[in-house]
């Protein structure tokens, strides 16, 4: 992954202004920071937890974070939550690249909406059973425990 910390390890010249996180401009850019602990991406994780009706203290290490996130629901929700985690990381990476390379703007509400929309479109590929077939109701709140939906 071409984060600044990896480029620096390979002796790629990076200016001081380019070495900071493209999203918050506060810390050296590394994968754990971009995806998990940056204030911009942490806001997305918190919004997704609210949407899912869950609470959790998520770690700043990707492996621990992924495990904690996929285990916030009951056992049958694990596959769905893993899909949410993967989709979120992918969307954050795309958003970071847009900011870094195309001078794009970071908008948390648009990012969360993109994650929800992509999850809906990925449901067939991941064989995810969404709690309702009504996209608008699901988009508003996933409500995993209340749905009683079974997931493979």
mmCIF file with all atom_site columns, C-alpha atoms in Angstrom:
data_model
loop_
_atom_site.group_PDB
_atom_site.id
_atom_site.type_symbol
_atom_site.label_atom_id
_atom_site.label_alt_id
_atom_site.label_comp_id
_atom_site.label_asym_id
_atom_site.label_entity_id
_atom_site.label_seq_id
_atom_site.pdbx_PDB_ins_code
_atom_site.Cartn_x
_atom_site.Cartn_y
_atom_site.Cartn_z
_atom_site.occupancy
_atom_site.B_iso_or_equiv
_atom_site.pdbx_formal_charge
_atom_site.auth_seq_id
_atom_site.auth_comp_id
_atom_site.auth_asym_id
_atom_site.auth_atom_id
_atom_site.pdbx_PDB_model_num
ATOM 1   C CA . UNK A 1 1   ? 0.000   0.000   0.000  1.00 0.00 ? 1   UNK A CA 1
ATOM 2   C CA . UNK A 1 2   ? 1.505   3.335   -1.065 1.00 0.00 ? 2   UNK A CA 1
ATOM 3   C CA . UNK A 1 3   ? 1.049   5.187   2.184  1.00 0.00 ? 3   UNK A CA 1
ATOM 4   C CA . UNK A 1 4   ? 3.656   7.798   3.044  1.00 0.00 ? 4   UNK A CA 1
ATOM 5   C CA . UNK A 1 5   ? 5.292   5.628   5.704  1.00 0.00 ? 5   UNK A CA 1
ATOM 6   C CA . UNK A 1 6   ? 5.817   2.840   3.151  1.00 0.00 ? 6   UNK A CA 1
ATOM 7   C CA . UNK A 1 7   ? 7.211   5.255   0.572  1.00 0.00 ? 7   UNK A CA 1
ATOM 8   C CA . UNK A 1 8   ? 9.646   6.668   3.142  1.00 0.00 ? 8   UNK A CA 1
ATOM 9   C CA . UNK A 1 9   ? 10.824  3.132   3.994  1.00 0.00 ? 9   UNK A CA 1
ATOM 10  C CA . UNK A 1 10  ? 11.673  2.733   0.291  1.00 0.00 ? 10  UNK A CA 1
ATOM 11  C CA . UNK A 1 11  ? 13.615  6.026   0.292  1.00 0.00 ? 11  UNK A CA 1
ATOM 12  C CA . UNK A 1 12  ? 11.123  7.733   -1.997 1.00 0.00 ? 12  UNK A CA 1
ATOM 13  C CA . UNK A 1 13  ? 11.592  11.475  -1.512 1.00 0.00 ? 13  UNK A CA 1
ATOM 14  C CA . UNK A 1 14  ? 8.534   13.013  0.164  1.00 0.00 ? 14  UNK A CA 1
ATOM 15  C CA . UNK A 1 15  ? 8.218   16.655  1.105  1.00 0.00 ? 15  UNK A CA 1
ATOM 16  C CA . UNK A 1 16  ? 7.292   17.494  4.682  1.00 0.00 ? 16  UNK A CA 1
ATOM 17  C CA . UNK A 1 17  ? 3.865   18.759  3.604  1.00 0.00 ? 17  UNK A CA 1
ATOM 18  C CA . UNK A 1 18  ? 3.187   15.518  1.686  1.00 0.00 ? 18  UNK A CA 1
ATOM 19  C CA . UNK A 1 19  ? 4.158   13.314  4.623  1.00 0.00 ? 19  UNK A CA 1
ATOM 20  C CA . UNK A 1 20  ? 1.099   14.262  6.667  1.00 0.00 ? 20  UNK A CA 1
ATOM 21  C CA . UNK A 1 21  ? -2.203  12.423  6.476  1.00 0.00 ? 21  UNK A CA 1
ATOM 22  C CA . UNK A 1 22  ? -4.130  13.615  3.440  1.00 0.00 ? 22  UNK A CA 1
ATOM 23  C CA . UNK A 1 23  ? -7.344  13.663  5.484  1.00 0.00 ? 23  UNK A CA 1
ATOM 24  C CA . UNK A 1 24  ? -6.449  15.455  8.727  1.00 0.00 ? 24  UNK A CA 1
ATOM 25  C CA . UNK A 1 25  ? -3.003  16.915  7.985  1.00 0.00 ? 25  UNK A CA 1
ATOM 26  C CA . UNK A 1 26  ? -2.011  16.195  11.612 1.00 0.00 ? 26  UNK A CA 1
ATOM 27  C CA . UNK A 1 27  ? 0.048   12.985  11.654 1.00 0.00 ? 27  UNK A CA 1
ATOM 28  C CA . UNK A 1 28  ? 2.405   10.956  9.517  1.00 0.00 ? 28  UNK A CA 1
ATOM 29  C CA . UNK A 1 29  ? 0.324   8.981   7.078  1.00 0.00 ? 29  UNK A CA 1
ATOM 30  C CA . UNK A 1 30  ? 0.322   5.245   7.736  1.00 0.00 ? 30  UNK A CA 1
ATOM 31  C CA . UNK A 1 31  ? -2.346  2.630   7.099  1.00 0.00 ? 31  UNK A CA 1
ATOM 32  C CA . UNK A 1 32  ? -3.548  2.329   10.700 1.00 0.00 ? 32  UNK A CA 1
ATOM 33  C CA . UNK A 1 33  ? -3.870  6.093   10.941 1.00 0.00 ? 33  UNK A CA 1
ATOM 34  C CA . UNK A 1 34  ? -5.704  6.551   7.630  1.00 0.00 ? 34  UNK A CA 1
ATOM 35  C CA . UNK A 1 35  ? -8.205  3.753   8.136  1.00 0.00 ? 35  UNK A CA 1
ATOM 36  C CA . UNK A 1 36  ? -8.724  3.723   11.888 1.00 0.00 ? 36  UNK A CA 1
ATOM 37  C CA . UNK A 1 37  ? -7.369  6.480   14.095 1.00 0.00 ? 37  UNK A CA 1
ATOM 38  C CA . UNK A 1 38  ? -7.542  9.575   11.875 1.00 0.00 ? 38  UNK A CA 1
ATOM 39  C CA . UNK A 1 39  ? -10.274 11.819  13.216 1.00 0.00 ? 39  UNK A CA 1
ATOM 40  C CA . UNK A 1 40  ? -11.850 11.843  9.743  1.00 0.00 ? 40  UNK A CA 1
ATOM 41  C CA . UNK A 1 41  ? -12.065 8.064   9.365  1.00 0.00 ? 41  UNK A CA 1
ATOM 42  C CA . UNK A 1 42  ? -12.920 7.524   13.054 1.00 0.00 ? 42  UNK A CA 1
ATOM 43  C CA . UNK A 1 43  ? -16.002 9.652   12.468 1.00 0.00 ? 43  UNK A CA 1
ATOM 44  C CA . UNK A 1 44  ? -17.106 7.231   9.765  1.00 0.00 ? 44  UNK A CA 1
ATOM 45  C CA . UNK A 1 45  ? -16.633 4.207   12.031 1.00 0.00 ? 45  UNK A CA 1
ATOM 46  C CA . UNK A 1 46  ? -18.627 5.921   14.779 1.00 0.00 ? 46  UNK A CA 1
ATOM 47  C CA . UNK A 1 47  ? -21.437 6.784   12.367 1.00 0.00 ? 47  UNK A CA 1
ATOM 48  C CA . UNK A 1 48  ? -21.562 3.183   11.132 1.00 0.00 ? 48  UNK A CA 1
ATOM 49  C CA . UNK A 1 49  ? -21.739 1.913   14.717 1.00 0.00 ? 49  UNK A CA 1
ATOM 50  C CA . UNK A 1 50  ? -24.703 4.236   15.334 1.00 0.00 ? 50  UNK A CA 1
ATOM 51  C CA . UNK A 1 51  ? -26.348 3.052   12.117 1.00 0.00 ? 51  UNK A CA 1
ATOM 52  C CA . UNK A 1 52  ? -25.898 -0.561  13.197 1.00 0.00 ? 52  UNK A CA 1
ATOM 53  C CA . UNK A 1 53  ? -27.219 0.217   16.676 1.00 0.00 ? 53  UNK A CA 1
ATOM 54  C CA . UNK A 1 54  ? -23.947 -0.922  18.284 1.00 0.00 ? 54  UNK A CA 1
ATOM 55  C CA . UNK A 1 55  ? -21.348 0.485   20.633 1.00 0.00 ? 55  UNK A CA 1
ATOM 56  C CA . UNK A 1 56  ? -17.709 -0.454  20.743 1.00 0.00 ? 56  UNK A CA 1
ATOM 57  C CA . UNK A 1 57  ? -14.283 0.910   21.542 1.00 0.00 ? 57  UNK A CA 1
ATOM 58  C CA . UNK A 1 58  ? -12.417 0.162   18.343 1.00 0.00 ? 58  UNK A CA 1
ATOM 59  C CA . UNK A 1 59  ? -8.659  -0.373  18.320 1.00 0.00 ? 59  UNK A CA 1
ATOM 60  C CA . UNK A 1 60  ? -6.136  1.532   16.186 1.00 0.00 ? 60  UNK A CA 1
ATOM 61  C CA . UNK A 1 61  ? -4.502  -1.702  14.951 1.00 0.00 ? 61  UNK A CA 1
ATOM 62  C CA . UNK A 1 62  ? -6.169  -3.081  11.802 1.00 0.00 ? 62  UNK A CA 1
ATOM 63  C CA . UNK A 1 63  ? -6.211  -6.739  12.861 1.00 0.00 ? 63  UNK A CA 1
ATOM 64  C CA . UNK A 1 64  ? -7.633  -6.012  16.311 1.00 0.00 ? 64  UNK A CA 1
ATOM 65  C CA . UNK A 1 65  ? -10.056 -3.429  14.869 1.00 0.00 ? 65  UNK A CA 1
ATOM 66  C CA . UNK A 1 66  ? -11.365 -5.872  12.260 1.00 0.00 ? 66  UNK A CA 1
ATOM 67  C CA . UNK A 1 67  ? -11.862 -8.606  14.843 1.00 0.00 ? 67  UNK A CA 1
ATOM 68  C CA . UNK A 1 68  ? -13.606 -6.283  17.290 1.00 0.00 ? 68  UNK A CA 1
ATOM 69  C CA . UNK A 1 69  ? -15.861 -4.837  14.602 1.00 0.00 ? 69  UNK A CA 1
ATOM 70  C CA . UNK A 1 70  ? -16.942 -8.186  13.163 1.00 0.00 ? 70  UNK A CA 1
ATOM 71  C CA . UNK A 1 71  ? -17.748 -9.443  16.664 1.00 0.00 ? 71  UNK A CA 1
ATOM 72  C CA . UNK A 1 72  ? -19.984 -6.569  17.794 1.00 0.00 ? 72  UNK A CA 1
ATOM 73  C CA . UNK A 1 73  ? -23.061 -8.470  16.699 1.00 0.00 ? 73  UNK A CA 1
ATOM 74  C CA . UNK A 1 74  ? -24.222 -11.992 17.310 1.00 0.00 ? 74  UNK A CA 1
ATOM 75  C CA . UNK A 1 75  ? -22.601 -14.895 15.474 1.00 0.00 ? 75  UNK A CA 1
ATOM 76  C CA . UNK A 1 76  ? -24.952 -14.791 12.491 1.00 0.00 ? 76  UNK A CA 1
ATOM 77  C CA . UNK A 1 77  ? -24.075 -11.121 11.887 1.00 0.00 ? 77  UNK A CA 1
ATOM 78  C CA . UNK A 1 78  ? -20.342 -11.818 11.537 1.00 0.00 ? 78  UNK A CA 1
ATOM 79  C CA . UNK A 1 79  ? -20.300 -12.206 7.749  1.00 0.00 ? 79  UNK A CA 1
ATOM 80  C CA . UNK A 1 80  ? -22.347 -9.066  7.247  1.00 0.00 ? 80  UNK A CA 1
ATOM 81  C CA . UNK A 1 81  ? -20.147 -7.080  9.647  1.00 0.00 ? 81  UNK A CA 1
ATOM 82  C CA . UNK A 1 82  ? -17.010 -8.345  7.883  1.00 0.00 ? 82  UNK A CA 1
ATOM 83  C CA . UNK A 1 83  ? -18.524 -7.018  4.651  1.00 0.00 ? 83  UNK A CA 1
ATOM 84  C CA . UNK A 1 84  ? -19.197 -3.669  6.325  1.00 0.00 ? 84  UNK A CA 1
ATOM 85  C CA . UNK A 1 85  ? -15.593 -3.549  7.550  1.00 0.00 ? 85  UNK A CA 1
ATOM 86  C CA . UNK A 1 86  ? -14.095 -4.368  4.140  1.00 0.00 ? 86  UNK A CA 1
ATOM 87  C CA . UNK A 1 87  ? -16.372 -1.949  2.320  1.00 0.00 ? 87  UNK A CA 1
ATOM 88  C CA . UNK A 1 88  ? -15.551 0.828   4.782  1.00 0.00 ? 88  UNK A CA 1
ATOM 89  C CA . UNK A 1 89  ? -11.797 0.372   4.452  1.00 0.00 ? 89  UNK A CA 1
ATOM 90  C CA . UNK A 1 90  ? -12.088 0.304   0.668  1.00 0.00 ? 90  UNK A CA 1
ATOM 91  C CA . UNK A 1 91  ? -14.221 3.460   0.587  1.00 0.00 ? 91  UNK A CA 1
ATOM 92  C CA . UNK A 1 92  ? -11.867 5.284   2.987  1.00 0.00 ? 92  UNK A CA 1
ATOM 93  C CA . UNK A 1 93  ? -8.925  4.367   0.733  1.00 0.00 ? 93  UNK A CA 1
ATOM 94  C CA . UNK A 1 94  ? -10.770 5.626   -2.349 1.00 0.00 ? 94  UNK A CA 1
ATOM 95  C CA . UNK A 1 95  ? -11.719 8.827   -0.519 1.00 0.00 ? 95  UNK A CA 1
ATOM 96  C CA . UNK A 1 96  ? -8.152  9.346   0.705  1.00 0.00 ? 96  UNK A CA 1
ATOM 97  C CA . UNK A 1 97  ? -6.844  8.936   -2.851 1.00 0.00 ? 97  UNK A CA 1
ATOM 98  C CA . UNK A 1 98  ? -9.392  11.434  -4.132 1.00 0.00 ? 98  UNK A CA 1
ATOM 99  C CA . UNK A 1 99  ? -8.225  13.980  -1.538 1.00 0.00 ? 99  UNK A CA 1
ATOM 100 C CA . UNK A 1 100 ? -4.508  13.239  -2.019 1.00 0.00 ? 100 UNK A CA 1
ATOM 101 C CA . UNK A 1 101 ? -4.347  13.086  -5.812 1.00 0.00 ? 101 UNK A CA 1
ATOM 102 C CA . UNK A 1 102 ? -7.379  14.990  -7.137 1.00 0.00 ? 102 UNK A CA 1
ATOM 103 C CA . UNK A 1 103 ? -7.717  17.714  -4.493 1.00 0.00 ? 103 UNK A CA 1
ATOM 104 C CA . UNK A 1 104 ? -11.116 16.268  -3.610 1.00 0.00 ? 104 UNK A CA 1
ATOM 105 C CA . UNK A 1 105 ? -13.109 17.118  -0.518 1.00 0.00 ? 105 UNK A CA 1
ATOM 106 C CA . UNK A 1 106 ? -13.780 14.739  2.358  1.00 0.00 ? 106 UNK A CA 1
ATOM 107 C CA . UNK A 1 107 ? -17.417 14.662  3.375  1.00 0.00 ? 107 UNK A CA 1
ATOM 108 C CA . UNK A 1 108 ? -18.318 12.176  6.119  1.00 0.00 ? 108 UNK A CA 1
ATOM 109 C CA . UNK A 1 109 ? -22.023 12.077  5.281  1.00 0.00 ? 109 UNK A CA 1
ATOM 110 C CA . UNK A 1 110 ? -21.311 11.317  1.614  1.00 0.00 ? 110 UNK A CA 1
ATOM 111 C CA . UNK A 1 111 ? -18.745 8.684   2.572  1.00 0.00 ? 111 UNK A CA 1
ATOM 112 C CA . UNK A 1 112 ? -21.193 6.903   4.897  1.00 0.00 ? 112 UNK A CA 1
ATOM 113 C CA . UNK A 1 113 ? -23.884 7.054   2.204  1.00 0.00 ? 113 UNK A CA 1
ATOM 114 C CA . UNK A 1 114 ? -21.460 5.536   -0.314 1.00 0.00 ? 114 UNK A CA 1
ATOM 115 C CA . UNK A 1 115 ? -20.587 2.727   2.103  1.00 0.00 ? 115 UNK A CA 1
ATOM 116 C CA . UNK A 1 116 ? -24.257 1.903   2.676  1.00 0.00 ? 116 UNK A CA 1
ATOM 117 C CA . UNK A 1 117 ? -25.022 2.017   -1.050 1.00 0.00 ? 117 UNK A CA 1
ATOM 118 C CA . UNK A 1 118 ? -22.075 -0.182  -1.940 1.00 0.00 ? 118 UNK A CA 1
ATOM 119 C CA . UNK A 1 119 ? -23.027 -2.693  0.751  1.00 0.00 ? 119 UNK A CA 1
ATOM 120 C CA . UNK A 1 120 ? -26.502 -2.889  -0.731 1.00 0.00 ? 120 UNK A CA 1
ATOM 121 C CA . UNK A 1 121 ? -25.047 -3.543  -4.187 1.00 0.00 ? 121 UNK A CA 1
ATOM 122 C CA . UNK A 1 122 ? -22.517 -6.056  -2.797 1.00 0.00 ? 122 UNK A CA 1
ATOM 123 C CA . UNK A 1 123 ? -25.163 -8.074  -0.969 1.00 0.00 ? 123 UNK A CA 1
ATOM 124 C CA . UNK A 1 124 ? -25.472 -10.585 -3.833 1.00 0.00 ? 124 UNK A CA 1
ATOM 125 C CA . UNK A 1 125 ? -21.715 -11.059 -4.222 1.00 0.00 ? 125 UNK A CA 1
ATOM 126 C CA . UNK A 1 126 ? -21.243 -11.675 -0.498 1.00 0.00 ? 126 UNK A CA 1
ATOM 127 C CA . UNK A 1 127 ? -24.497 -13.614 -0.127 1.00 0.00 ? 127 UNK A CA 1
ATOM 128 C CA . UNK A 1 128 ? -25.558 -11.160 2.563  1.00 0.00 ? 128 UNK A CA 1
ATOM 129 C CA . UNK A 1 129 ? -29.134 -11.165 3.708  1.00 0.00 ? 129 UNK A CA 1
ATOM 130 C CA . UNK A 1 130 ? -30.012 -7.585  4.419  1.00 0.00 ? 130 UNK A CA 1
ATOM 131 C CA . UNK A 1 131 ? -32.563 -7.161  7.244  1.00 0.00 ? 131 UNK A CA 1
ATOM 132 C CA . UNK A 1 132 ? -35.150 -5.738  4.851  1.00 0.00 ? 132 UNK A CA 1
ATOM 133 C CA . UNK A 1 133 ? -35.686 -5.664  1.112  1.00 0.00 ? 133 UNK A CA 1
ATOM 134 C CA . UNK A 1 134 ? -36.645 -1.985  1.357  1.00 0.00 ? 134 UNK A CA 1
ATOM 135 C CA . UNK A 1 135 ? -33.488 -0.026  0.560  1.00 0.00 ? 135 UNK A CA 1
ATOM 136 C CA . UNK A 1 136 ? -34.711 3.204   2.174  1.00 0.00 ? 136 UNK A CA 1
ATOM 137 C CA . UNK A 1 137 ? -35.555 1.496   5.468  1.00 0.00 ? 137 UNK A CA 1
ATOM 138 C CA . UNK A 1 138 ? -32.230 -0.383  5.499  1.00 0.00 ? 138 UNK A CA 1
ATOM 139 C CA . UNK A 1 139 ? -30.276 2.751   4.551  1.00 0.00 ? 139 UNK A CA 1
ATOM 140 C CA . UNK A 1 140 ? -31.838 4.614   7.485  1.00 0.00 ? 140 UNK A CA 1
ATOM 141 C CA . UNK A 1 141 ? -30.924 1.959   10.087 1.00 0.00 ? 141 UNK A CA 1
ATOM 142 C CA . UNK A 1 142 ? -29.633 -1.585  9.756  1.00 0.00 ? 142 UNK A CA 1
ATOM 143 C CA . UNK A 1 143 ? -31.014 -2.700  13.167 1.00 0.00 ? 143 UNK A CA 1
ATOM 144 C CA . UNK A 1 144 ? -29.326 -6.067  13.077 1.00 0.00 ? 144 UNK A CA 1
ATOM 145 C CA . UNK A 1 145 ? -30.733 -7.461  16.301 1.00 0.00 ? 145 UNK A CA 1
ATOM 146 C CA . UNK A 1 146 ? -34.270 -6.220  15.756 1.00 0.00 ? 146 UNK A CA 1
ATOM 147 C CA . UNK A 1 147 ? -34.536 -7.604  12.236 1.00 0.00 ? 147 UNK A CA 1
ATOM 148 C CA . UNK A 1 148 ? -34.275 -11.274 13.098 1.00 0.00 ? 148 UNK A CA 1
ATOM 149 C CA . UNK A 1 149 ? -32.891 -11.744 9.578  1.00 0.00 ? 149 UNK A CA 1
ATOM 150 C CA . UNK A 1 150 ? -30.781 -14.793 9.022  1.00 0.00 ? 150 UNK A CA 1
ATOM 151 C CA . UNK A 1 151 ? -27.469 -14.448 7.246  1.00 0.00 ? 151 UNK A CA 1
ATOM 152 C CA . UNK A 1 152 ? -25.399 -17.281 5.887  1.00 0.00 ? 152 UNK A CA 1
#
